[in-house]
XYZ file of C-alpha atoms in Angstrom:
275
model
C 100.816 119.169 133.961
C 102.061 121.670 136.080
C 101.827 124.928 135.419
C 103.770 127.679 136.708
C 101.955 131.372 136.987
C 104.000 134.340 136.428
C 102.362 137.758 136.540
C 104.232 141.207 137.279
C 100.603 143.029 137.900
C 99.091 140.359 140.550
C 95.585 142.036 140.391
C 95.271 140.627 136.873
C 95.185 137.400 138.452
C 91.699 138.675 140.162
C 90.946 138.705 136.509
C 87.355 137.082 135.950
C 88.095 135.793 132.773
C 91.534 134.638 134.293
C 90.195 132.475 137.038
C 87.684 131.085 135.081
C 90.279 129.242 132.807
C 92.043 128.729 136.315
C 88.987 126.859 137.153
C 88.663 124.798 134.029
C 92.007 123.602 133.657
C 92.243 122.707 137.729
C 88.700 121.044 136.622
C 90.723 119.251 133.731
C 93.757 117.639 136.618
C 96.067 120.523 135.588
C 98.529 121.884 138.940
C 98.427 125.654 138.903
C 100.787 127.209 141.338
C 102.114 131.226 140.874
C 105.925 132.203 140.862
C 107.883 135.814 141.492
C 111.234 134.633 140.843
C 113.060 131.259 139.324
C 113.607 129.617 142.451
C 110.099 129.433 142.910
C 109.521 127.208 139.804
C 109.008 123.702 141.099
C 110.533 120.168 139.739
C 108.083 119.187 136.947
C 106.676 122.218 136.140
C 106.110 121.234 131.891
C 105.410 125.396 131.181
C 105.688 128.786 132.514
C 101.927 130.998 131.997
C 102.623 134.640 131.494
C 99.844 136.950 132.538
C 99.812 140.444 130.884
C 101.283 141.800 127.975
C 104.799 141.931 126.506
C 106.901 143.211 129.249
C 105.291 140.789 131.650
C 106.411 138.181 129.069
C 109.884 139.241 128.820
C 110.276 139.358 132.507
C 108.924 135.461 132.507
C 111.384 134.827 129.877
C 114.571 135.586 132.538
C 112.484 133.643 135.084
C 112.642 130.272 132.689
C 116.353 131.045 132.228
C 117.899 128.492 130.173
C 115.755 125.761 131.935
C 114.466 124.781 128.551
C 109.933 125.224 130.104
C 108.267 126.644 127.338
C 106.258 129.900 127.915
C 102.923 131.000 127.385
C 102.034 134.693 126.560
C 98.326 135.395 128.391
C 97.157 138.434 127.230
C 93.614 140.650 129.168
C 93.581 143.549 126.301
C 96.373 145.035 125.581
C 98.952 145.148 122.841
C 100.867 142.250 122.638
C 103.306 140.148 119.921
C 104.734 137.748 122.308
C 101.636 137.565 125.108
C 99.035 137.416 122.278
C 96.137 135.026 123.515
C 93.402 135.585 125.392
C 92.379 133.391 128.689
C 89.436 131.659 126.537
C 92.159 130.628 123.650
C 95.299 129.351 125.754
C 92.418 127.386 127.763
C 91.643 125.304 124.973
C 95.227 125.049 123.839
C 96.125 123.391 126.890
C 93.131 121.498 127.382
C 93.074 119.927 123.285
C 96.791 120.073 123.572
C 96.765 121.886 120.141
C 99.828 123.758 120.610
C 103.486 123.797 119.080
C 106.644 125.130 120.694
C 108.945 127.425 118.925
C 112.361 128.965 119.592
C 112.908 132.045 120.439
C 117.090 133.168 119.728
C 118.144 135.214 122.641
C 121.267 137.369 122.363
C 123.655 137.488 125.197
C 125.998 140.483 126.198
C 129.258 140.451 127.631
C 130.294 143.724 129.187
C 133.914 144.746 129.558
C 134.300 148.088 131.895
C 132.425 149.364 135.233
C 128.802 148.775 135.641
C 127.536 151.379 137.810
C 124.331 150.097 139.064
C 124.304 146.248 138.588
C 124.938 143.805 140.944
C 125.643 140.030 141.220
C 121.710 139.544 139.638
C 122.720 140.460 136.242
C 121.353 138.750 133.546
C 123.221 139.177 129.990
C 120.141 137.703 127.942
C 117.560 139.209 125.864
C 114.489 138.273 123.878
C 114.069 141.489 122.323
C 116.902 143.926 121.991
C 119.717 145.420 123.818
C 120.280 149.317 123.276
C 122.637 151.925 124.435
C 121.624 155.109 124.775
C 123.306 158.836 125.684
C 123.617 159.690 129.480
C 123.258 163.493 129.044
C 122.795 165.942 126.927
C 125.494 164.997 124.880
C 125.212 163.259 121.286
C 126.266 160.031 121.550
C 128.869 158.333 119.152
C 128.510 154.537 118.993
C 131.464 152.694 117.218
C 130.665 148.994 115.764
C 132.311 146.429 113.999
C 130.877 143.176 112.306
C 132.816 140.137 113.134
C 136.061 142.454 113.743
C 134.709 145.037 110.679
C 134.223 148.422 111.616
C 131.173 150.545 110.235
C 131.130 154.208 110.310
C 130.532 155.564 113.792
C 126.761 156.455 114.545
C 126.420 159.760 115.952
C 122.807 159.378 117.488
C 120.993 159.103 120.900
C 122.094 155.662 120.636
C 122.114 152.812 118.796
C 120.231 149.178 119.405
C 121.029 145.548 118.444
C 117.607 143.559 117.843
C 116.646 140.115 117.487
C 113.694 139.204 114.830
C 111.486 138.622 117.534
C 112.359 142.276 118.694
C 111.779 143.502 115.114
C 108.107 144.559 116.053
C 109.117 146.637 119.697
C 111.249 149.196 120.059
C 113.599 148.483 116.622
C 109.953 148.990 115.117
C 109.916 152.671 116.880
C 113.433 153.681 115.570
C 112.397 152.896 112.230
C 113.602 149.396 111.842
C 112.613 146.467 109.614
C 109.335 143.978 110.500
C 111.176 140.406 110.380
C 109.315 136.805 110.687
C 110.163 135.446 114.101
C 111.316 133.034 112.251
C 114.190 134.732 110.425
C 118.013 134.070 111.532
C 119.031 137.572 112.052
C 120.180 140.300 113.917
C 118.972 143.970 113.412
C 121.269 146.759 113.755
C 119.115 150.238 113.898
C 120.551 153.550 115.375
C 118.241 155.772 117.399
C 117.679 159.036 116.561
C 120.614 159.506 114.598
C 122.044 162.806 113.081
C 123.761 161.160 110.439
C 121.227 161.562 107.402
C 122.930 158.784 105.856
C 122.644 156.183 108.269
C 119.739 152.894 108.163
C 118.825 150.170 109.986
C 121.611 147.016 108.993
C 119.979 143.278 109.363
C 122.931 140.817 109.060
C 123.086 136.856 109.956
C 122.450 135.750 113.451
C 126.439 134.211 113.380
C 127.362 137.719 113.636
C 129.363 139.203 116.494
C 128.643 142.802 117.269
C 131.367 144.567 119.107
C 130.173 147.993 120.696
C 132.122 150.711 122.201
C 130.928 154.334 122.423
C 132.397 157.915 121.970
C 130.669 160.719 125.016
C 131.161 163.447 126.545
C 129.289 162.617 129.171
C 130.930 159.870 131.887
C 127.669 157.638 132.028
C 125.945 156.004 129.205
C 122.851 153.660 129.500
C 122.114 150.346 128.701
C 118.306 149.009 128.049
C 118.086 145.478 128.010
C 114.286 144.378 127.108
C 112.839 145.918 130.126
C 115.349 146.263 132.364
C 118.498 149.282 132.769
C 121.976 149.533 133.536
C 124.422 152.672 133.846
C 127.220 151.995 132.142
C 130.889 153.980 131.989
C 131.247 155.299 128.698
C 134.263 153.814 128.322
C 132.966 150.373 128.740
C 132.583 147.715 125.187
C 129.987 145.032 124.141
C 129.866 142.417 122.518
C 126.830 141.290 121.180
C 126.032 137.493 119.976
C 123.161 135.311 119.444
C 123.414 132.923 123.044
C 123.728 129.223 123.222
C 120.311 128.636 124.398
C 116.928 129.354 123.053
C 113.445 130.847 124.408
C 110.701 128.160 123.919
C 107.647 129.599 123.553
C 104.240 128.288 123.547
C 101.888 128.908 120.313
C 98.521 128.458 119.127
C 97.861 126.645 115.923
C 95.757 129.407 114.431
C 98.467 131.774 115.462
C 100.175 134.276 112.330
C 102.394 137.000 112.595
C 101.215 138.489 110.027
C 97.553 138.329 111.368
C 98.523 140.250 114.231
C 100.225 142.856 112.237
C 97.272 143.371 110.536
C 95.219 143.424 113.590
C 97.551 144.850 116.341
C 99.701 147.712 114.307
C 96.777 148.225 111.457
C 99.796 146.881 108.378
C 98.366 148.071 105.538
C 95.675 149.669 106.433
C 94.531 151.614 103.302
C 90.492 152.121 102.520
C 91.624 150.680 98.745
C 92.991 147.119 100.584
C 89.619 146.439 102.403
C 88.915 143.892 104.520
C 90.735 145.505 107.691
């Protein structure tokens, strides 16, 4: 199999454990080559290997785009939910073929209004979340409607819209719910809200989420996974599930619940034992 290797930190490609994995795979007639952009992916590539943490995996998902090439996350020691496998685990799975492919939903964000520092390379898709944040000291008012039905205005530092994959990322940090990746939902969560009576909201993944902002500042920030864009405060957004998904390589022994307990120490309590 032809395997493209991507990393945001090329020093990781010199790691002894990674080089050992490469040697074993090449000895078994797999062809590995490095990429930096989507244009570097050659015809016949069967897998993209993301080497690093979850941020690298998110960048790799952009390189793959709508091609349908699956992404395997190889982690060299950092916390990771998308990129969770050690080089040794990944190598054994490829050599034995004991892995499956899972579909992870992407969000597509349409922007009406001025993007102040974007260019023609703007990519509207996100795997984890899209968020809008205040661009200055003033509080941000965020108006949201779901399939045309308006919600009360959120007064906050910002608001995020997340996939179930992103429930353990930024959404978790702002008090959003944990959702298993197979959940077909969208999470809407305020960031540092100034309303005491607002909570994160979970809606079906068929929902179209429309967003507009109220701000004394002329600029608001928009974060899309690990990419940042500045918007005019009068811009409007439309967020929905994309028509294509990302294929992620999943090893047979992988367990989301196990990842929660081992990586986030979910439920760790001396009374529970076994942690």
